[in-house]
Amino acid sequence: MPNNPLILVSSEIQSYYGRGIMEGICDYANDHGPWELLHVGPFSKSRNLNALKREHDGVIGPIPELFGKVKPTVNIMDRQIDDLPRVYVNDRQVAELADQHFAGNGWQHVSYLGPVHSTRWKRLKQISQYRNAHVIKPIAWEMFHAKPWHQRHQMLRKWLKQMRYPTAILAYTDNLGAEVLEAAFALKKNVPDDVAVMGVNDDRLVCEFVSPRLSSIALAVHRVGYEAAALLDRMLKGEPIDQAPILINPMGLVPRQSTEHMAVEDRRVRDAMQFIQNHIDQPITLKEVASHVAMSPRSLQRSFRDVLGRSPSEEIRRVRLEKAKRLLIETQLSLSQIAEETGYLYTTHLSKQIKEYLGCAPIAFRKRFQSDRYF
């Protein structure tokens, strides 16, 4: 009787990201196997590969020690390695989600903490500069990431002291975002008024257990693992594959307290934005917003265009839909309840606008998002 395929998996089991990928691989193996899966640790540091009882059939990793062996291998790292087929997160979209949020709240100083070779940083820098935001030089990653915590903490404090405020920072992971929060607290910098911090992964055990709670971009890590396993399966069967990378789009931004600030210098525009935030559960109008800040509707329109590049009505719609998106992600509220929470008089109107804003129906968005979360 032939053995089931032996698949070696190299992923960081200690990290939320790595565990999510491994769960996706497991689910594919259960759905389409049977496979025999063996975790060898990141870069095979945790296991002697020479001690394997039989020859492996494929690799999801990659594993540098096995580069000389001609076996089907799928790369799940953040950079291309040789000509290995690759499945990874769409880092361009991660950066675009971050900058969309930063720009929407008026941040004109932007920086980043993470590996500078990442497409995530390159794209964030590109689009921030395109909108004339001031991009602050990232911390020296090669010096930073291998240091013990107390040395990283000192480096972060020194880096933050050199910032121009207010500044928005995208951290490569939620854990790095939490370290930025700790350094900002030590410097008595207010988050988010002085420093807005956003992580990536949406690991709730990190994001919800820091103060203030950390905004984060949720990644479809389970799907990365599942698609990597599916690609390897086609390779094992000798099927032709496309050499273009398979890039998995992020699920969306989960905003929390660490970015709840409007970095807008124009006081009346800022006050108008705050009024919109505070009354978003009501059917507010442009006239009401203008009256609150003692401006004519036309003058307020002009000020919003000059400062934010959008009208007050567009801002009301954006805030409503962002809140609706968050409620779809974080709660089981019905669409009619979400309509009440976001100032929509008709559920059908909300449903139509969500579909235009998110590209899919509300229930489909909730199902896609919540089905890929692992707590």
XYZ file of C-alpha atoms in Angstrom:
375
model
C 0.000 0.000 0.000
C 1.583 3.333 -1.011
C 2.362 5.938 1.612
C 0.412 9.163 1.792
C 2.407 12.165 0.508
C 4.770 13.528 3.169
C 4.625 17.327 3.148
C 7.126 19.402 5.110
C 5.801 22.740 6.364
C 8.069 25.566 7.489
C 6.091 28.219 9.350
C 6.367 30.066 12.653
C 3.960 28.194 14.895
C 4.451 30.801 17.645
C 2.937 33.596 15.559
C -0.706 34.281 14.781
C 0.189 34.600 11.098
C 2.084 31.308 10.996
C -0.611 29.383 12.860
C -3.280 30.703 10.504
C -1.314 29.493 7.492
C -0.813 26.076 9.071
C -4.539 25.771 9.799
C -5.262 26.513 6.145
C -2.807 23.806 5.079
C -4.398 21.342 7.513
C -7.872 22.072 6.200
C -6.798 21.550 2.597
C -5.110 18.262 3.522
C -8.280 17.099 5.296
C -10.483 18.163 2.372
C -8.335 16.755 -0.450
C -5.774 14.412 1.114
C -4.904 12.359 2.934
C -1.481 13.929 3.430
C 1.073 13.366 6.125
C 2.095 16.802 7.411
C 5.314 17.476 9.301
C 6.126 20.857 10.825
C 9.866 21.477 10.685
C 9.909 24.960 12.172
C 10.960 28.170 10.455
C 13.997 27.434 8.274
C 14.142 23.911 9.823
C 15.891 25.134 12.968
C 13.760 22.922 15.186
C 14.277 19.538 13.531
C 17.083 17.480 11.998
C 15.890 16.806 8.475
C 18.399 13.988 8.060
C 16.470 12.045 10.696
C 13.328 11.754 8.573
C 12.249 8.150 8.215
C 11.407 8.507 4.531
C 11.822 10.907 1.642
C 9.458 13.851 1.654
C 7.229 14.564 -1.337
C 6.756 18.320 -1.165
C 7.524 21.470 0.789
C 5.566 24.525 1.849
C 8.076 26.966 3.193
C 10.661 27.070 1.781
C 13.407 25.227 3.675
C 16.918 26.368 2.657
C 18.531 23.036 3.568
C 16.398 21.328 0.927
C 17.095 23.699 -1.964
C 19.382 21.154 -3.603
C 16.660 18.499 -3.710
C 14.304 18.660 -6.656
C 10.954 18.442 -4.887
C 7.799 20.480 -5.464
C 8.075 23.561 -3.239
C 5.711 26.484 -2.631
C 7.119 29.707 -1.230
C 4.982 31.469 1.426
C 7.537 34.145 2.306
C 7.261 37.886 1.712
C 9.835 37.913 -1.081
C 10.495 35.923 -4.233
C 13.097 33.124 -3.946
C 14.562 31.852 -7.208
C 11.709 30.725 -9.441
C 9.646 29.024 -6.722
C 5.882 29.476 -7.118
C 4.646 31.786 -4.390
C 1.492 32.417 -2.367
C 1.460 35.447 -0.110
C -0.526 38.397 1.173
C -1.201 41.234 -1.266
C 1.061 43.744 0.480
C 0.199 46.509 -1.962
C -3.401 46.397 -0.799
C -2.302 46.304 2.854
C -0.416 49.558 2.308
C -3.311 51.091 0.391
C -5.770 50.275 3.193
C -3.437 51.861 5.732
C -2.909 55.023 3.718
C -6.597 55.307 2.913
C -7.295 55.412 6.656
C -4.404 57.767 7.395
C -5.407 60.145 4.594
C -9.070 59.946 5.554
C -8.252 61.203 9.033
C -5.913 63.922 7.824
C -2.479 62.554 8.824
C 0.223 64.274 6.816
C 3.214 62.612 8.552
C 3.558 58.881 7.952
C 6.129 56.257 8.928
C 6.594 52.505 9.187
C 8.152 49.878 11.440
C 9.203 46.635 9.779
C 11.468 45.136 7.107
C 12.239 47.821 4.549
C 12.519 45.316 1.674
C 8.784 44.696 2.033
C 6.393 45.673 -0.742
C 4.182 46.901 2.091
C 6.637 49.686 2.944
C 7.555 50.520 -0.646
C 3.899 50.947 -1.602
C 3.046 52.949 1.539
C 5.930 55.312 0.836
C 4.893 55.677 -2.809
C 1.234 56.515 -2.238
C 1.906 58.712 0.804
C 4.332 60.805 -1.210
C 1.850 60.941 -4.078
C -0.672 62.676 -1.797
C 2.135 64.993 -0.561
C 2.337 63.476 2.911
C 5.691 63.794 4.680
C 7.249 60.311 4.926
C 9.477 59.849 7.977
C 12.446 57.510 7.600
C 11.783 54.070 9.148
C 13.893 52.668 11.945
C 16.960 50.665 10.825
C 15.304 47.241 10.665
C 18.426 45.093 10.344
C 19.774 46.619 13.553
C 16.408 46.595 15.316
C 14.724 43.236 14.851
C 17.456 40.990 16.287
C 17.871 43.017 19.489
C 16.395 42.014 22.870
C 13.249 43.839 23.946
C 14.881 46.453 26.194
C 17.263 47.525 23.405
C 14.436 47.676 20.867
C 12.477 49.782 23.344
C 15.319 52.292 23.618
C 15.682 52.427 19.831
C 11.959 53.064 19.448
C 12.032 55.865 22.005
C 14.931 57.531 20.185
C 13.118 57.141 16.862
C 9.857 58.576 18.205
C 11.663 61.580 19.689
C 12.777 62.535 16.174
C 9.231 62.440 14.770
C 7.201 65.390 13.569
C 3.793 65.254 15.203
C 1.098 64.238 14.700
C 2.391 61.102 12.962
C 0.731 57.893 11.792
C 2.793 54.679 11.933
C 2.078 51.390 10.176
C 3.713 48.478 12.018
C 4.466 45.286 10.094
C 2.723 43.172 12.760
C 0.456 43.720 15.741
C 3.272 42.787 18.123
C 5.435 45.551 16.654
C 2.499 47.927 16.942
C 2.220 47.065 20.636
C 5.922 47.872 21.078
C 5.364 51.293 19.504
C 2.507 51.916 21.959
C 4.786 51.043 24.890
C 7.521 53.392 23.674
C 5.025 56.213 23.081
C 3.631 55.746 26.590
C 7.147 55.911 28.059
C 7.678 59.235 26.257
C 4.297 60.526 27.475
C 3.113 60.830 23.882
C -0.637 60.645 23.482
C -2.007 57.877 21.270
C -3.686 58.635 18.918
C -3.452 62.443 19.197
C 0.356 62.598 18.843
C 1.045 59.165 17.371
C -1.510 56.997 15.584
C -0.480 53.332 15.421
C -1.799 50.594 13.142
C -0.758 46.945 13.180
C -1.241 44.101 10.714
C -2.798 40.648 11.301
C -5.676 41.638 13.627
C -4.531 39.230 16.322
C -7.171 40.045 18.937
C -5.060 38.691 21.787
C -2.625 41.492 21.007
C -4.961 44.220 19.732
C -7.507 44.017 22.552
C -5.001 43.609 25.392
C -3.084 46.851 24.926
C -4.095 50.379 25.807
C -5.323 52.047 23.731
C -6.666 49.129 21.736
C -4.744 48.655 18.497
C -6.216 49.228 15.043
C -5.129 46.532 12.626
C -5.469 45.249 9.076
C -6.915 41.739 9.070
C -5.217 39.263 6.747
C -6.774 36.150 5.208
C -3.976 33.973 6.595
C -6.055 30.799 6.517
C -6.613 31.300 2.806
C -2.878 31.829 2.221
C -2.258 28.371 3.695
C -5.159 26.766 1.861
C -4.133 28.203 -1.528
C -0.486 27.238 -0.937
C -1.545 23.651 -0.261
C -3.814 23.650 -3.329
C -0.938 24.877 -5.495
C 1.388 22.206 -4.115
C -1.252 19.550 -4.769
C -1.378 20.536 -8.450
C 2.414 20.335 -8.608
C 2.402 16.862 -7.016
C -0.076 15.716 -9.656
C 2.110 17.077 -12.451
C -0.433 19.666 -13.526
C 0.799 22.861 -15.219
C 0.900 25.906 -12.944
C 1.089 29.633 -13.504
C 4.405 31.057 -12.279
C 2.804 34.393 -11.364
C 2.510 34.828 -7.570
C -0.893 34.191 -6.011
C -1.556 37.252 -3.858
C -4.330 37.052 -1.269
C -6.106 40.324 -0.555
C -6.452 41.507 3.062
C -9.924 41.238 4.558
C -10.043 44.829 5.705
C -9.151 47.348 8.372
C -10.439 46.862 11.915
C -10.296 50.373 13.421
C -9.800 50.739 17.156
C -8.732 53.473 19.576
C -5.096 53.738 18.439
C -6.088 55.580 15.241
C -9.245 57.373 16.415
C -7.989 60.886 15.824
C -8.431 63.520 13.162
C -5.073 65.097 12.375
C -6.576 68.185 10.749
C -5.184 71.650 11.473
C -8.265 73.566 10.338
C -10.233 73.794 13.600
C -13.675 74.125 12.022
C -13.137 71.204 9.656
C -11.873 69.139 12.583
C -14.888 70.118 14.691
C -17.207 69.253 11.820
C -15.572 65.830 11.459
C -15.955 65.232 15.189
C -19.622 66.254 15.025
C -20.161 63.750 12.231
C -18.472 60.999 14.262
C -20.544 61.788 17.352
C -23.880 61.872 15.512
C -23.381 59.193 12.892
C -26.303 57.166 14.285
C -28.611 60.025 13.283
C -29.711 61.128 9.784
C -27.579 64.292 9.922
C -27.444 66.716 7.003
C -24.861 69.078 5.561
C -26.909 72.027 6.870
C -26.778 70.672 10.451
C -23.017 70.110 10.297
C -22.426 73.606 8.908
C -24.637 75.150 11.588
C -22.681 73.372 14.325
C -19.416 75.033 13.227
C -21.042 78.393 12.397
C -20.351 78.230 8.664
C -22.497 78.351 5.584
C -22.926 75.007 3.797
C -21.058 76.375 0.774
C -18.086 77.566 2.876
C -17.943 74.235 4.690
C -18.016 72.414 1.350
C -15.080 74.493 0.135
C -13.077 73.978 3.353
C -13.605 70.212 3.265
C -12.482 70.073 -0.363
C -9.378 72.111 0.405
C -8.386 70.125 3.520
C -9.621 66.577 2.863
C -10.267 66.445 -0.867
C -13.897 65.397 -0.337
C -17.206 66.990 0.574
C -18.939 66.872 3.988
C -21.608 64.612 2.475
C -18.917 62.206 1.255
C -17.372 62.258 4.729
C -20.739 61.434 6.331
C -21.143 58.508 3.936
C -17.584 57.307 4.561
C -17.967 57.379 8.347
C -21.329 55.606 8.190
C -20.010 52.859 5.947
C -16.824 52.403 7.981
C -18.940 51.944 11.098
C -21.250 49.550 9.252
C -18.221 47.572 8.091
C -16.881 47.365 11.652
C -20.260 46.179 12.962
C -20.422 43.497 10.267
C -16.966 42.306 11.298
C -17.225 42.482 15.079
C -20.902 41.746 15.825
C -23.827 39.571 14.790
C -26.215 42.531 14.545
C -28.821 42.272 11.811
C -28.704 44.656 8.874
C -31.707 46.572 10.227
C -29.916 47.012 13.567
C -26.775 48.208 11.769
C -28.912 50.680 9.818
C -30.164 52.116 13.125
C -26.590 52.393 14.445
C -25.371 54.218 11.338
C -28.162 56.706 10.669
C -29.776 54.980 7.688
C -33.557 55.220 7.489
C -33.869 52.281 5.094
C -32.075 48.943 5.224
C -32.221 48.661 1.436
C -30.303 51.934 1.080
C -27.623 50.719 3.501
C -27.333 47.382 1.697
C -26.911 49.086 -1.674
C -24.235 51.480 -0.379
C -22.313 48.691 1.378
C -22.261 46.705 -1.861
C -20.878 49.740 -3.722
C -18.325 50.451 -0.972
C -17.107 46.909 -0.261
C -17.742 45.257 -3.614
C -20.064 42.602 -2.195
C -23.326 42.250 -0.297
C -23.228 42.789 3.509
C -23.904 39.161 4.413
C -21.284 37.913 1.946
C -18.739 40.326 3.435
C -19.505 39.165 6.983
C -19.301 35.506 5.996
C -16.004 35.964 4.136
C -14.464 37.936 6.974
C -15.641 35.913 9.946
C -15.012 32.520 8.326
C -11.301 33.338 8.065
C -10.798 34.398 11.680
C -9.092 32.156 14.205
C -9.074 33.228 17.835
